[in-house]
Amino acid sequence: GYIITADPLFLVPYERGVTEQAEAMEVLDESLLLDYADLYALVTAVTDTASVWHDDIAQPEVDLVSEGRRDQAIAMVSTGRGLAVFDRLGTEVETLRSAIERERDVSRNALSRRVDILFVASLIGALVALSVALSLWVLVRRRVVAPLEILAAQAETVAGGRLDTPITADGSIEIATVARSAEQIRVQLLGEITAAYSTGMVAAESAERSRLAGELHDDPIQVLTSAQWQLEPLTIALDAPQR
């Protein structure tokens, strides 16, 4: 349109496009594409074709019109080279866009797989933590709770008079220490009782109890017999007829 009419308004889209292309190239960090060989090659092809169209075709035609040599500019347009390069540029841009979409899908799928892997890893970690906690509970139950319950039952049996029940030392060091102390007390009490029997103390106590029981039994019988003897004459006198 600019070549035909020489109206600067037709240059507005072209100049805006040139500015946007320059800004996009400043933002684009080609070093980030080094890991993506296919994308890097496509981006290079697009930028090269865009440079050819701008430097060798579009800008020279604009300059010819600006210099008043519009016929030469029209002749350049008539060759059709500019249109062919521009069409090639459009095809390369579309190819680049499709490649970017595919790479985006691949990255999205890879990210989704990583998320799934992280989820599975987290689940496995939670199961491992639960297994460790369960193992610790079983260990505490086996090493602390169960020995304490056994120790309490044995101590209760001994306290109930079954001094022949041994108190076993099991579990942690602290529980085993308490069990050994209780066992020492049980053995000491059992030994003292055995010694008491062996020295006759228990037999003496039994004899004394028998003597006291005998005294309690014999003395009242004798008193009652004496009273009966004394009451018999009186009973006879009371039964005789009064004169």
Tab-separated table of C-alpha atoms in Angstrom:
chain	number	residue	atom	x	y	z
A	1	GLY	CA	0.000	0.000	0.000
A	2	TYR	CA	2.802	2.434	0.790
A	3	ILE	CA	4.576	1.676	-2.453
A	4	ILE	CA	1.427	2.302	-4.478
A	5	THR	CA	0.204	5.419	-2.642
A	6	ALA	CA	3.306	6.675	-0.806
A	7	ASP	CA	0.984	7.374	2.133
A	8	PRO	CA	2.923	7.123	5.462
A	9	LEU	CA	-0.168	5.691	7.176
A	10	PHE	CA	0.507	2.389	5.403
A	11	LEU	CA	3.900	2.236	7.127
A	12	VAL	CA	2.403	2.234	10.654
A	13	PRO	CA	1.836	-1.573	10.860
A	14	TYR	CA	5.252	-2.231	9.323
A	15	GLU	CA	7.102	0.089	11.698
A	16	ARG	CA	5.161	-1.266	14.695
A	17	GLY	CA	6.057	-4.814	13.642
A	18	VAL	CA	9.736	-3.925	13.320
A	19	THR	CA	9.708	-2.408	16.828
A	20	GLU	CA	7.915	-5.424	18.352
A	21	GLN	CA	10.355	-7.804	16.655
A	22	ALA	CA	13.329	-5.917	18.107
A	23	GLU	CA	11.763	-5.986	21.609
A	24	ALA	CA	11.026	-9.710	21.316
A	25	MET	CA	14.605	-10.449	20.279
A	26	GLU	CA	15.886	-8.551	23.330
A	27	VAL	CA	13.676	-10.650	25.621
A	28	LEU	CA	14.592	-13.932	23.924
A	29	ASP	CA	17.564	-15.558	25.624
A	30	GLU	CA	18.933	-17.956	23.062
A	31	SER	CA	21.150	-19.568	25.710
A	32	LEU	CA	18.000	-21.064	27.228
A	33	LEU	CA	17.358	-22.882	23.949
A	34	LEU	CA	20.711	-24.649	23.831
A	35	ASP	CA	19.168	-27.661	25.571
A	36	TYR	CA	16.430	-27.742	22.911
A	37	ALA	CA	18.289	-28.219	19.632
A	38	ASP	CA	15.157	-28.447	17.477
A	39	LEU	CA	13.634	-25.263	18.878
A	40	TYR	CA	16.952	-23.452	18.630
A	41	ALA	CA	17.229	-24.352	14.938
A	42	LEU	CA	13.660	-23.218	14.254
A	43	VAL	CA	14.167	-19.902	16.075
A	44	THR	CA	17.393	-19.328	14.110
A	45	ALA	CA	15.590	-20.047	10.820
A	46	VAL	CA	12.785	-17.601	11.682
A	47	THR	CA	15.153	-14.801	12.694
A	48	ASP	CA	17.321	-15.343	9.603
A	49	THR	CA	14.340	-15.295	7.232
A	50	ALA	CA	12.892	-12.227	8.995
A	51	SER	CA	16.231	-10.432	8.583
A	52	VAL	CA	16.367	-11.309	4.887
A	53	TRP	CA	12.834	-10.028	4.317
A	54	HIS	CA	13.437	-6.814	6.280
A	55	ASP	CA	17.006	-5.987	5.162
A	56	ASP	CA	16.946	-7.188	1.547
A	57	ILE	CA	13.323	-6.594	0.530
A	58	ALA	CA	10.956	-4.552	2.698
A	59	GLN	CA	13.258	-1.773	3.885
A	60	PRO	CA	14.895	-1.214	0.462
A	61	GLU	CA	11.436	-0.894	-1.125
A	62	VAL	CA	10.403	1.628	1.552
A	63	ASP	CA	13.606	3.584	1.016
A	64	LEU	CA	13.073	3.723	-2.754
A	65	VAL	CA	9.589	5.179	-2.309
A	66	SER	CA	10.897	7.680	0.265
A	67	GLU	CA	13.574	8.764	-2.264
A	68	GLY	CA	10.953	9.248	-5.003
A	69	ARG	CA	11.922	6.162	-6.960
A	70	ARG	CA	8.611	4.452	-6.666
A	71	ASP	CA	8.902	2.778	-10.095
A	72	GLN	CA	11.962	0.859	-8.965
A	73	ALA	CA	10.170	-0.165	-5.779
A	74	ILE	CA	7.201	-1.415	-7.825
A	75	ALA	CA	9.604	-3.366	-10.012
A	76	MET	CA	11.047	-5.077	-6.915
A	77	VAL	CA	7.570	-5.974	-5.772
A	78	SER	CA	6.717	-7.339	-9.215
A	79	THR	CA	9.460	-9.943	-9.027
A	80	GLY	CA	7.469	-11.722	-6.322
A	81	ARG	CA	10.589	-12.432	-4.242
A	82	GLY	CA	9.335	-10.452	-1.293
A	83	LEU	CA	6.038	-12.347	-1.207
A	84	ALA	CA	7.842	-15.688	-1.418
A	85	VAL	CA	10.175	-14.814	1.466
A	86	PHE	CA	7.269	-13.497	3.529
A	87	ASP	CA	5.256	-16.678	2.934
A	88	ARG	CA	8.285	-18.748	3.906
A	89	LEU	CA	8.616	-16.663	7.048
A	90	GLY	CA	4.957	-17.335	7.926
A	91	THR	CA	5.445	-21.080	7.421
A	92	GLU	CA	8.554	-21.080	9.607
A	93	VAL	CA	6.753	-19.134	12.356
A	94	GLU	CA	3.863	-21.611	12.302
A	95	THR	CA	6.322	-24.524	12.445
A	96	LEU	CA	8.033	-22.877	15.423
A	97	ARG	CA	4.694	-22.322	17.172
A	98	SER	CA	3.720	-25.982	16.699
A	99	ALA	CA	7.112	-27.127	18.003
A	100	ILE	CA	6.736	-24.906	21.061
A	101	GLU	CA	3.280	-26.368	21.730
A	102	ARG	CA	4.643	-29.899	21.473
A	103	GLU	CA	7.532	-29.083	23.770
A	104	ARG	CA	5.107	-27.474	26.185
A	105	ASP	CA	2.994	-30.637	26.195
A	106	VAL	CA	6.082	-32.760	26.781
A	107	SER	CA	7.170	-30.513	29.649
A	108	ARG	CA	3.659	-30.539	31.105
A	109	ASN	CA	3.536	-34.334	30.954
A	110	ALA	CA	6.995	-34.582	32.470
A	111	LEU	CA	5.940	-32.226	35.248
A	112	SER	CA	2.805	-34.284	35.815
A	113	ARG	CA	4.918	-37.437	36.050
A	114	ARG	CA	7.228	-35.731	38.526
A	115	VAL	CA	4.244	-34.684	40.608
A	116	ASP	CA	2.965	-38.259	40.526
A	117	ILE	CA	6.394	-39.541	41.513
A	118	LEU	CA	6.598	-37.028	44.349
A	119	PHE	CA	3.123	-38.043	45.502
A	120	VAL	CA	4.057	-41.722	45.450
A	121	ALA	CA	7.327	-40.932	47.217
A	122	SER	CA	5.446	-38.919	49.845
A	123	LEU	CA	2.965	-41.765	50.286
A	124	ILE	CA	5.791	-44.271	50.637
A	125	GLY	CA	7.485	-41.939	53.111
A	126	ALA	CA	4.289	-41.702	55.140
A	127	LEU	CA	3.933	-45.491	55.127
A	128	VAL	CA	7.557	-45.868	56.197
A	129	ALA	CA	7.033	-43.339	58.977
A	130	LEU	CA	3.905	-45.198	60.073
A	131	SER	CA	5.808	-48.481	59.996
A	132	VAL	CA	8.604	-46.973	62.066
A	133	ALA	CA	6.100	-45.559	64.554
A	134	LEU	CA	4.381	-48.955	64.791
A	135	SER	CA	7.725	-50.665	65.271
A	136	LEU	CA	8.626	-48.187	68.010
A	137	TRP	CA	5.274	-48.811	69.695
A	138	VAL	CA	5.835	-52.567	69.555
A	139	LEU	CA	9.357	-52.085	70.903
A	140	VAL	CA	8.116	-49.865	73.730
A	141	ARG	CA	5.357	-52.362	74.438
A	142	ARG	CA	7.825	-55.217	74.516
A	143	ARG	CA	10.593	-53.452	76.409
A	144	VAL	CA	8.624	-51.226	78.817
A	145	VAL	CA	4.885	-51.839	79.112
A	146	ALA	CA	4.887	-55.644	79.127
A	147	PRO	CA	7.786	-55.947	81.624
A	148	LEU	CA	6.076	-53.424	83.910
A	149	GLU	CA	2.835	-55.396	83.791
A	150	ILE	CA	4.695	-58.638	84.591
A	151	LEU	CA	6.610	-56.957	87.427
A	152	ALA	CA	3.396	-55.514	88.896
A	153	ALA	CA	1.667	-58.921	88.763
A	154	GLN	CA	4.611	-60.660	90.420
A	155	ALA	CA	4.854	-57.991	93.126
A	156	GLU	CA	1.110	-58.265	93.819
A	157	THR	CA	1.418	-62.058	94.144
A	158	VAL	CA	4.306	-61.721	96.585
A	159	ALA	CA	2.446	-59.044	98.554
A	160	GLY	CA	-0.485	-61.466	98.817
A	161	GLY	CA	1.704	-63.929	100.731
A	162	ARG	CA	3.121	-66.054	97.921
A	163	LEU	CA	6.736	-65.449	98.854
A	164	ASP	CA	7.807	-68.418	96.750
A	165	THR	CA	6.954	-66.498	93.558
A	166	PRO	CA	10.206	-65.236	92.018
A	167	ILE	CA	10.386	-61.700	90.645
A	168	THR	CA	12.133	-61.798	87.276
A	169	ALA	CA	14.322	-59.029	85.871
A	170	ASP	CA	13.382	-58.168	82.279
A	171	GLY	CA	12.910	-55.137	80.045
A	172	SER	CA	14.917	-51.930	80.230
A	173	ILE	CA	17.797	-51.341	82.606
A	174	GLU	CA	15.624	-49.269	84.932
A	175	ILE	CA	12.866	-51.915	85.118
A	176	ALA	CA	15.424	-54.676	85.586
A	177	THR	CA	16.997	-52.697	88.437
A	178	VAL	CA	13.639	-52.308	90.200
A	179	ALA	CA	12.864	-56.015	89.656
A	180	ARG	CA	16.212	-57.060	91.125
A	181	SER	CA	15.643	-54.848	94.159
A	182	ALA	CA	12.177	-56.341	94.710
A	183	GLU	CA	13.612	-59.837	94.280
A	184	GLN	CA	16.274	-59.120	96.883
A	185	ILE	CA	13.584	-57.986	99.337
A	186	ARG	CA	11.539	-61.132	98.623
A	187	VAL	CA	14.531	-63.396	99.133
A	188	GLN	CA	15.439	-61.581	102.341
A	189	LEU	CA	11.924	-61.937	103.756
A	190	LEU	CA	11.814	-65.580	102.771
A	191	GLY	CA	15.158	-66.147	104.422
A	192	GLU	CA	14.084	-64.470	107.640
A	193	ILE	CA	10.933	-66.591	107.796
A	194	THR	CA	12.942	-69.759	107.140
A	195	ALA	CA	15.431	-68.781	109.842
A	196	ALA	CA	12.582	-68.145	112.263
A	197	TYR	CA	11.220	-71.634	111.689
A	198	SER	CA	14.653	-73.182	111.999
A	199	THR	CA	15.405	-71.519	115.353
A	200	GLY	CA	12.127	-72.676	116.949
A	201	MET	CA	10.655	-69.229	117.303
A	202	VAL	CA	7.539	-70.247	115.514
A	203	ALA	CA	7.246	-73.446	117.553
A	204	ALA	CA	7.633	-71.481	120.820
A	205	GLU	CA	4.954	-69.075	119.736
A	206	SER	CA	2.702	-72.028	118.901
A	207	ALA	CA	3.329	-73.621	122.331
A	208	GLU	CA	2.573	-70.367	124.093
A	209	ARG	CA	-0.680	-70.040	122.228
A	210	SER	CA	-1.576	-73.632	123.233
A	211	ARG	CA	-0.778	-72.908	126.899
A	212	LEU	CA	-2.924	-69.795	126.915
A	213	ALA	CA	-5.743	-71.673	125.297
A	214	GLY	CA	-5.444	-74.413	127.903
A	215	GLU	CA	-5.545	-71.947	130.744
A	216	LEU	CA	-8.545	-70.266	129.265
A	217	HIS	CA	-10.210	-73.652	129.005
A	218	ASP	CA	-9.236	-75.244	132.371
A	219	ASP	CA	-9.684	-72.372	134.830
A	220	PRO	CA	-13.360	-71.675	134.046
A	221	ILE	CA	-14.138	-75.420	134.241
A	222	GLN	CA	-12.582	-75.674	137.707
A	223	VAL	CA	-14.472	-72.617	138.951
A	224	LEU	CA	-17.753	-73.977	137.658
A	225	THR	CA	-17.114	-77.417	139.282
A	226	SER	CA	-16.304	-75.878	142.699
A	227	ALA	CA	-19.423	-73.726	142.525
A	228	GLN	CA	-21.498	-76.751	141.715
A	229	TRP	CA	-20.149	-78.613	144.761
A	230	GLN	CA	-20.908	-75.691	147.018
A	231	LEU	CA	-24.429	-75.276	145.658
A	232	GLU	CA	-25.485	-78.910	146.071
A	233	PRO	CA	-25.937	-78.843	149.948
A	234	LEU	CA	-27.805	-75.644	149.650
A	235	THR	CA	-30.089	-77.175	147.076
A	236	ILE	CA	-30.777	-80.161	149.380
A	237	ALA	CA	-31.577	-77.885	152.317
A	238	LEU	CA	-33.982	-75.878	150.264
A	239	ASP	CA	-35.739	-78.976	149.071
A	240	ALA	CA	-36.291	-80.353	152.662
A	241	PRO	CA	-39.758	-79.655	154.282
A	242	GLN	CA	-39.841	-76.728	156.672
A	243	ARG	CA	-40.616	-77.456	160.309
